[in-house]
Short mmCIF file of C-alpha atoms in Angstrom, two decimals:
data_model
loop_
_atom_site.label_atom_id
_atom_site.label_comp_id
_atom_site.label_asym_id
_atom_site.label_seq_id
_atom_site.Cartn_x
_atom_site.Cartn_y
_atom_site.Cartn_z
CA UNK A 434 142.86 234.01 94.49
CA UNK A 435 140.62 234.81 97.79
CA UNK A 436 137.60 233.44 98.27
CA UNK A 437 135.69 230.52 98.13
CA UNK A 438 135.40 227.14 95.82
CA UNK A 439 132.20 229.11 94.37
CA UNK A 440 133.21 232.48 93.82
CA UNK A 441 136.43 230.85 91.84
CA UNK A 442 133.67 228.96 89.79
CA UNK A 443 132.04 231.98 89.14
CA UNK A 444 134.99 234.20 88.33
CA UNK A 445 136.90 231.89 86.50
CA UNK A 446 134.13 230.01 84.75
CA UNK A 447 131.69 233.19 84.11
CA UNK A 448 128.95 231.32 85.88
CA UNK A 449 126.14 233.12 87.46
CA UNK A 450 125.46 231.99 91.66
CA UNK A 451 123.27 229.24 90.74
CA UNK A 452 124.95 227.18 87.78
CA UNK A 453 128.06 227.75 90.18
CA UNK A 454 126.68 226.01 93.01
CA UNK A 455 124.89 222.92 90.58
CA UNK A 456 128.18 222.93 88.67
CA UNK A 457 130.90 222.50 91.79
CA UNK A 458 127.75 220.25 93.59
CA UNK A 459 127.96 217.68 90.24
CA UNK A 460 132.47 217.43 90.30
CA UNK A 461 131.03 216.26 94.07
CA UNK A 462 128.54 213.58 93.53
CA UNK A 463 125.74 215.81 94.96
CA UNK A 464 122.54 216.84 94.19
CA UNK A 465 121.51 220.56 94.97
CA UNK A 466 118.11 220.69 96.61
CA UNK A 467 115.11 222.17 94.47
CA UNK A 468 112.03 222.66 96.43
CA UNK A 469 110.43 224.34 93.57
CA UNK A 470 110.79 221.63 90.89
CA UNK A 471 108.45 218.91 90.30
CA UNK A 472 109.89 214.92 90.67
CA UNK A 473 109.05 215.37 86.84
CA UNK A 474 111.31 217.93 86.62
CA UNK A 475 113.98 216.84 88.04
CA UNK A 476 113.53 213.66 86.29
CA UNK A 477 113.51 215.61 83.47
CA UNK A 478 116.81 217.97 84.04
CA UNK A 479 118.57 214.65 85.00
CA UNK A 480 117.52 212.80 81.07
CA UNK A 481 119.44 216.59 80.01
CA UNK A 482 122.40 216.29 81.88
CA UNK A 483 122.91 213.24 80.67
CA UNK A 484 121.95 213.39 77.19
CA UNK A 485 124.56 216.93 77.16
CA UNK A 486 127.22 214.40 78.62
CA UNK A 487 126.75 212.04 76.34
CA UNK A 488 126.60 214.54 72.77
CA UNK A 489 129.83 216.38 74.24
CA UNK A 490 131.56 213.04 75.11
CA UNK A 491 130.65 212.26 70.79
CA UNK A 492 131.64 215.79 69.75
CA UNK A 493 135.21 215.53 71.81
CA UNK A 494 136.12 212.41 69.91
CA UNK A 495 134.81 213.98 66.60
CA UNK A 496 137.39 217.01 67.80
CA UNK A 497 140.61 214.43 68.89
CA UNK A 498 140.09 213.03 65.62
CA UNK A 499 140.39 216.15 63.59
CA UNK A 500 143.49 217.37 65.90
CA UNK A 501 145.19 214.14 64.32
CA UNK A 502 143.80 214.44 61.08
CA UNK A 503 145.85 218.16 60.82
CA UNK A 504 149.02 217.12 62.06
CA UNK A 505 149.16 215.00 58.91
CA UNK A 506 147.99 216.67 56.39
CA UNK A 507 150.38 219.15 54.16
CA UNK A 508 147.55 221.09 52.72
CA UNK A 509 145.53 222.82 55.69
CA UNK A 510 149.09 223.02 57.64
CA UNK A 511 150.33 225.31 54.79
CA UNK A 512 147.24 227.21 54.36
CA UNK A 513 147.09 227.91 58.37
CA UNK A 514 150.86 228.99 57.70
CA UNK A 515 149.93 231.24 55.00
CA UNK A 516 147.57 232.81 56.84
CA UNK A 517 150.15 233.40 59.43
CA UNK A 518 149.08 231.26 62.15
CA UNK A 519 151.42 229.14 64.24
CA UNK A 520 151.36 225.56 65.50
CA UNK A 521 150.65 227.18 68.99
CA UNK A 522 147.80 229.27 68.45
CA UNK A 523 146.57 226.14 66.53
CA UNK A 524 146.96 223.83 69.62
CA UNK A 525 145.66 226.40 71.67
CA UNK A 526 142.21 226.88 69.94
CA UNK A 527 142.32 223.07 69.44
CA UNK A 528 142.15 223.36 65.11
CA UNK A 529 141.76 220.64 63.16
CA UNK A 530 141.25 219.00 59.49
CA UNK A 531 138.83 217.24 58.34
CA UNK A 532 139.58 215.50 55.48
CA UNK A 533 137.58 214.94 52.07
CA UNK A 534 135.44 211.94 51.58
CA UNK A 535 131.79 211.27 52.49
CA UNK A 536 132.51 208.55 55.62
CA UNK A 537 135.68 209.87 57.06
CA UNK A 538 133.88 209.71 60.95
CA UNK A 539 133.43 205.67 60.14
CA UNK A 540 136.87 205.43 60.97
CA UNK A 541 136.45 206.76 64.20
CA UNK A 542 132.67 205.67 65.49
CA UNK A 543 132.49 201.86 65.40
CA UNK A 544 129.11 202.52 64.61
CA UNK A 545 128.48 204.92 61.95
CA UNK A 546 124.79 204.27 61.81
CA UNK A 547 124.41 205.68 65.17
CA UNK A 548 121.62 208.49 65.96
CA UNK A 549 124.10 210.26 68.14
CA UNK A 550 126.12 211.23 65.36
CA UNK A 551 123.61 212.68 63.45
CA UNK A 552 122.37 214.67 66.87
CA UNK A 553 125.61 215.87 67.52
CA UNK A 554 125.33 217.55 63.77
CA UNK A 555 128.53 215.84 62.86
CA UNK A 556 126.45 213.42 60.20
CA UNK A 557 123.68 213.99 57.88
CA UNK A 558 120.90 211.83 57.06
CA UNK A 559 118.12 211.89 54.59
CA UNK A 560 116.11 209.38 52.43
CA UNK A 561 118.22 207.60 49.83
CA UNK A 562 117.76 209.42 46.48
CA UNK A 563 120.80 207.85 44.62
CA UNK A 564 122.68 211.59 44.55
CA UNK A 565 125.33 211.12 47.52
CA UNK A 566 127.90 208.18 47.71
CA UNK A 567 127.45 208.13 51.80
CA UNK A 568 127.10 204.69 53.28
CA UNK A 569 123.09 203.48 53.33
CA UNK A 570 121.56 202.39 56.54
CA UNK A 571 117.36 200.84 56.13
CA UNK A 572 116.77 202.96 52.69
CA UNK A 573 118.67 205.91 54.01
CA UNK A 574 121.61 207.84 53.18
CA UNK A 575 124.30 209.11 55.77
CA UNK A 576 127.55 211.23 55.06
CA UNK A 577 129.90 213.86 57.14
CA UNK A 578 128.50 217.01 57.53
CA UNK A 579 132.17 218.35 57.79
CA UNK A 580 134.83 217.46 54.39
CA UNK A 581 137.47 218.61 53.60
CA UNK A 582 137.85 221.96 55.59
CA UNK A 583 139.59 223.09 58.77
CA UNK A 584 138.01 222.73 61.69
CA UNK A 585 137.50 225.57 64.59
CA UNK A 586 135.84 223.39 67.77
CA UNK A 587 133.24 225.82 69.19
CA UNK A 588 133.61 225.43 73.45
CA UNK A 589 131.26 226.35 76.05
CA UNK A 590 132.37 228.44 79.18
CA UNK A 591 133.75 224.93 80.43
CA UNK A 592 135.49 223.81 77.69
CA UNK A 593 133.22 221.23 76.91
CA UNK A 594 132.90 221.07 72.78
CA UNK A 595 129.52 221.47 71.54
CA UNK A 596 129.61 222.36 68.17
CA UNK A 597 132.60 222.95 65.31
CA UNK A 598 132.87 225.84 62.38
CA UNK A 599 134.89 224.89 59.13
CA UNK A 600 136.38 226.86 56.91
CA UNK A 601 137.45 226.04 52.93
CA UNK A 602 140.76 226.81 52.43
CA UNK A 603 141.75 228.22 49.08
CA UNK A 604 140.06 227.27 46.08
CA UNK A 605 137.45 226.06 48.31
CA UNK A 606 133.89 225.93 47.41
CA UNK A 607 130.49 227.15 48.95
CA UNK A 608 129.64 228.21 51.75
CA UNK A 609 133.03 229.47 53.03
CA UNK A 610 131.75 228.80 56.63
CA UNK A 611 129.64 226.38 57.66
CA UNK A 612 128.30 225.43 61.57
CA UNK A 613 127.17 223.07 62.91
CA UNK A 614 123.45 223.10 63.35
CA UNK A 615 122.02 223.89 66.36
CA UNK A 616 121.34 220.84 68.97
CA UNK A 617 120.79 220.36 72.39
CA UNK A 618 124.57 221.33 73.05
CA UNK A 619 124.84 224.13 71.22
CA UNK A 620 122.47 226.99 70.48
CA UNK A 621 123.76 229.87 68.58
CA UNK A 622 122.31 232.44 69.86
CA UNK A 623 123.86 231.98 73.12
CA UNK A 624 127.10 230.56 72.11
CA UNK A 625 130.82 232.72 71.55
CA UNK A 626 133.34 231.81 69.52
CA UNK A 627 136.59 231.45 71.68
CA UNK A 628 134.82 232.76 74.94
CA UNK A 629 136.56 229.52 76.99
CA UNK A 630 139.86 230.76 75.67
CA UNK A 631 139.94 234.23 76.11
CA UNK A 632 137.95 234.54 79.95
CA UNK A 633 141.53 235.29 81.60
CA UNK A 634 142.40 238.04 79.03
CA UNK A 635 138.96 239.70 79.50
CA UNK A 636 139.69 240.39 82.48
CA UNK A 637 143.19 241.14 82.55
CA UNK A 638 142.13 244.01 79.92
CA UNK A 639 138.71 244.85 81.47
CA UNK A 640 136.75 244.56 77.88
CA UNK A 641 136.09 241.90 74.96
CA UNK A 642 136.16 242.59 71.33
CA UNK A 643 133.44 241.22 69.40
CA UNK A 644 134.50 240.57 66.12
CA UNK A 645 132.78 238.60 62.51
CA UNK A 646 134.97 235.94 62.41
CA UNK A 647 136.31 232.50 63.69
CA UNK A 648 139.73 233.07 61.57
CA UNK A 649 139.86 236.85 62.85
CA UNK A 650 139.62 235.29 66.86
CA UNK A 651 142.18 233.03 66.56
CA UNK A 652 144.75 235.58 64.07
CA UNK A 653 143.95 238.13 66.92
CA UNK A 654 144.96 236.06 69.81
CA UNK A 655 148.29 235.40 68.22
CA UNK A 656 148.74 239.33 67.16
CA UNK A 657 148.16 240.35 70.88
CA UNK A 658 144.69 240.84 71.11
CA UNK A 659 143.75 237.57 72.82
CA UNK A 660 140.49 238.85 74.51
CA UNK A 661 138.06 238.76 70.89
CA UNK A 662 135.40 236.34 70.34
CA UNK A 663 133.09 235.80 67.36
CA UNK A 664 129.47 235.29 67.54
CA UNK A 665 128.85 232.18 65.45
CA UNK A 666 127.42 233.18 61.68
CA UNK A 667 123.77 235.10 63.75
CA UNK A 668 123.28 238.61 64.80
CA UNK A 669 124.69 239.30 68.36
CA UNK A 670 121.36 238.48 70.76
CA UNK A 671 120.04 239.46 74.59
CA UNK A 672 121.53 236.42 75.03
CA UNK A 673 125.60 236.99 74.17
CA UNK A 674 125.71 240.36 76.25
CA UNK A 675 124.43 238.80 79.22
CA UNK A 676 127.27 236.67 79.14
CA UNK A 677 129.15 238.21 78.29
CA UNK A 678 128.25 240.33 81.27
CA UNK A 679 129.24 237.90 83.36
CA UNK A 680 133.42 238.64 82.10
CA UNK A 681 133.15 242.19 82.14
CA UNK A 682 131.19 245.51 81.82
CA UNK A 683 132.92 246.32 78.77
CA UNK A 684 131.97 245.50 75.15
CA UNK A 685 133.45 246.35 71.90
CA UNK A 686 131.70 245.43 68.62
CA UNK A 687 134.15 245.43 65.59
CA UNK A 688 133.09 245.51 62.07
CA UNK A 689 133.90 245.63 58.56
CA UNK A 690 133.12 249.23 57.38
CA UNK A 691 130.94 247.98 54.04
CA UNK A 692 127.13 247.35 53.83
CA UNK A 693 126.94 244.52 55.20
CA UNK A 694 129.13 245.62 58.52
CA UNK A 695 127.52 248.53 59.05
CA UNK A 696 123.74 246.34 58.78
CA UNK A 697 125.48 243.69 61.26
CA UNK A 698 126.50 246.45 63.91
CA UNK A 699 122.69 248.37 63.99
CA UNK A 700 121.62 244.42 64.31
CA UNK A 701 123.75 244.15 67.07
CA UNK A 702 122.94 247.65 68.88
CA UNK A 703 119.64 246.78 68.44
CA UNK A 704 119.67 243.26 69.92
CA UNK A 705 122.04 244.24 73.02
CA UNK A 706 119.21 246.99 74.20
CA UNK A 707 117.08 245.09 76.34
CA UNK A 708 120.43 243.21 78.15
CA UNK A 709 121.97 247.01 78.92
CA UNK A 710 122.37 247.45 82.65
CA UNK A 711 123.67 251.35 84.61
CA UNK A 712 127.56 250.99 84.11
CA UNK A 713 128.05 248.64 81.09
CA UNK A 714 129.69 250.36 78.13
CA UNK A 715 129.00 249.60 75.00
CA UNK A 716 131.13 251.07 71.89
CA UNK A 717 131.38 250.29 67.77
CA UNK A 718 134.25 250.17 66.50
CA UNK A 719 134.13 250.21 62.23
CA UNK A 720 137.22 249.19 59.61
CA UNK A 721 137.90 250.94 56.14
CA UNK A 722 135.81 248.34 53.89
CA UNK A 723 138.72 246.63 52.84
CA UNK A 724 139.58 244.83 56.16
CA UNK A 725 138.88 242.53 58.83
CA UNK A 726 140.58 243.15 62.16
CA UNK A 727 143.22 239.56 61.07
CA UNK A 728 144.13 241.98 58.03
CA UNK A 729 143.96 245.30 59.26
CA UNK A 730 146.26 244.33 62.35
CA UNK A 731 148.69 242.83 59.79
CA UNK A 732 148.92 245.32 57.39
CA UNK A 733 149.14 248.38 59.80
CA UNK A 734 150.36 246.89 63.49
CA UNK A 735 149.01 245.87 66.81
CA UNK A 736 149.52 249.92 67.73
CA UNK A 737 147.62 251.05 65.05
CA UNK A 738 144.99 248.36 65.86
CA UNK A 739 145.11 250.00 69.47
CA UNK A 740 144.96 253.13 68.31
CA UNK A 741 141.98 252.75 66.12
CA UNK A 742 139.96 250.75 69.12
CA UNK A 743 140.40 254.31 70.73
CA UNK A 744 137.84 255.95 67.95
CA UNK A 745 135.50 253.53 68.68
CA UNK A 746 131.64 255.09 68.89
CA UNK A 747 129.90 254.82 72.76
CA UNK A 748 126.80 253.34 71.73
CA UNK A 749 124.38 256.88 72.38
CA UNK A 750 127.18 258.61 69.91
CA UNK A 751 126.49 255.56 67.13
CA UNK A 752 122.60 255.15 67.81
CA UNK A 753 122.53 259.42 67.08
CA UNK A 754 125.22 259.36 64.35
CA UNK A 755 123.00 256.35 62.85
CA UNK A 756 119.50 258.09 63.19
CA UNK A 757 120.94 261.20 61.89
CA UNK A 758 123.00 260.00 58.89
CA UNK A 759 119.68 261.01 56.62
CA UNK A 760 118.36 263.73 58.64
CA UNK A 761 119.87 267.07 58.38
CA UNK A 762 118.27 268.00 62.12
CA UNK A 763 117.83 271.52 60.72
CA UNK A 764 114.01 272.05 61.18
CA UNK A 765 111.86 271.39 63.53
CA UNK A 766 110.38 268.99 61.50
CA UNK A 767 113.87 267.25 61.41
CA UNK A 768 114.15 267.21 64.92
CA UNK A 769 110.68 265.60 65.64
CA UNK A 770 111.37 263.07 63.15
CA UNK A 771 114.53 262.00 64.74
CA UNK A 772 112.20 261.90 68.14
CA UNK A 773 109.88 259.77 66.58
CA UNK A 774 112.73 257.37 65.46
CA UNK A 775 114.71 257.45 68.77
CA UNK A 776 111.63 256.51 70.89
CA UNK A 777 111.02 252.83 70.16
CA UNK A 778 114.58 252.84 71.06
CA UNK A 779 114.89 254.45 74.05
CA UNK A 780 111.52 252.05 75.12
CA UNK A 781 113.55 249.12 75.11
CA UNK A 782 116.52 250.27 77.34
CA UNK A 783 115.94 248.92 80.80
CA UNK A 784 118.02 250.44 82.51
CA UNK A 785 117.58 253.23 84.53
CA UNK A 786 118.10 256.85 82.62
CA UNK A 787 118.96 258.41 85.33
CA UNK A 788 122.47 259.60 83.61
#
């Protein structure tokens, strides 16, 4: 590529001029200048850094350790099979398997006892009531958060893991999903799903697809669709388009065509408002009820998938078609009503109107 050691940071990386600079100045050994920032607050940015290092240093162990765990283990191998995935795609998004039993991470952390485990979200503590079998440290109670359930590692823009979803596999119990919670690594609300992974293909095909689902990211990348991410089990924020931003001026939102999609896409229209900037495009994209974009790609082809990305809604065609799906527009009445509705919106679009 042209350019310099900072624009490739930026570009490859999706790092704004700033984090670019403090990120290639750390690989270095040097500290950026901050004429702004108090001695106390660049004391405290320092105790940050390294209290991120440390919590991703835990959480990549936690991740090795579930890598191994799959490669031996019949039962999540088959069910990944059956769900079509390959050992490929699997190494690629770095799955894993963690297996059942309440101390499986004892194995791996010399000290189980330790508070960064329970930071990191991978353990949970609580008072000892008598009603978990986890191992007791000073009258309290610890045990994996994660058992028995494949494991997607969640990765920020630099690779680093921060945070893990797991998924039951069949026959599984409640919830299907379940995150880690949020810590000083990982925050959902500004977190995607298989961003890290899919940075190059944004770009090569000048949009993302946002999809529900860690499973549908993954089945996508192997079906030819390699530029999806998933928000991580919250309503798309502010936060997600701006960096998204940052890959591309291009955004479409997939989602299931039942209640629940269709409450999750207004959520998300809503929410990316007050990140829109002149020239990003924003489009919704919904499936018959009765698919996901893993199923519907599966049952009806990568062309048809292609196809129906073409019908996809430009987000002033699905906030009208929304606002209007009640309202007949007929009388004047109508029409003022669907004003009166459209304003609030139209107040929190900060960029210009000039189109």
């Amino acid at each position: 590529v042209h350019g310099n050691a900072i624009g490739f940071l930026m570009e490859h990386s999706g790092l704004g001029f700033i984090d670019a600079v403090k990120e290639l100045a750390s690989t270095m050994g040097v500290t950026v200048p901050d004429d702004d920032v108090s001695p106390a607050g660049r004391a405290q940015a320092e105790k940050a850094r390294e209290q991120r290092s440390t919590l991703t240093d835990v959480l990549k162990k936690a991740a090795q350790h579930y890598r191994t765990q799959l490669r031996g283990s019949e039962v999540p191998i088959n069910y990944l099979k059956k769900r079509g995935l390959s050992g490929e795609i699997a190494k690629r998004f770095g799955l894993g398997y963690a297996p059942p039993g309440w101390n499986g991470l004892a194995s791996v952390f010399a000290q189980y006892d330790d508070p960064l485990l329970v930071q990191a979200g991978l353990v949970i503590e609580k008072e000892d009531d008598g009603e978990h079998a986890g191992g007791s440290s000073g009258g309290r109670r610890r045990w994996d958060r994660f058992r028995d359930r494949v494991m997607f590692p969640i990765r920020d823009v630099k690779g680093e893991v921060i945070g893990f979803g797991a998924r039951v596999m069949d026959g599984g119990g409640e919830p299907k999903y379940l995150n880690s919670p949020e810590t000083p690594v990982f925050v959902k609300g500004r977190e995607l799903y298989g961003l890290f992974e899919a940075r190059a293909a944004i770009r090569q095909h000048g949009f993302v697809l946002v999809v529900e689902g860690y499973m549908d990211v993954v089945a996508l990348a192997q079906l030819g669709f390699p530029n999806a991410v998933a928000t991580l089990g919250t309503a798309t924020t502010p936060m997600h388009v701006q960096k998204l931003l940052r890959q591309t001026d291009e955004i479409v939102f997939c989602f299931d065509g039942d209640n629940a999609g269709l409450k999750a896409a207004w959520r998300a229209a809503m929410n990316a408002l007050p990140a829109l900037t002149d020239g990003l495009k924003l489009s919704f994209l919904f499936l018959p009820s009765e698919h996901d974009p893993d199923s519907f790609v599966r049952e009806f082809g990568k062309e048809a998938f292609e196809s129906k990305m073409k019908t996809a809604l430009p987000l002033s065609q699905y906030i009208i078609q929304h606002l209007s799906a009640d309202n007949p527009l007929q009388s004047q009445e109508d029409r003022v009503r669907f004003l009166n509705d459209a304003e609030p919106i139209l107040q929190q679009i900060q960029a210009p109107r000039s189109r």
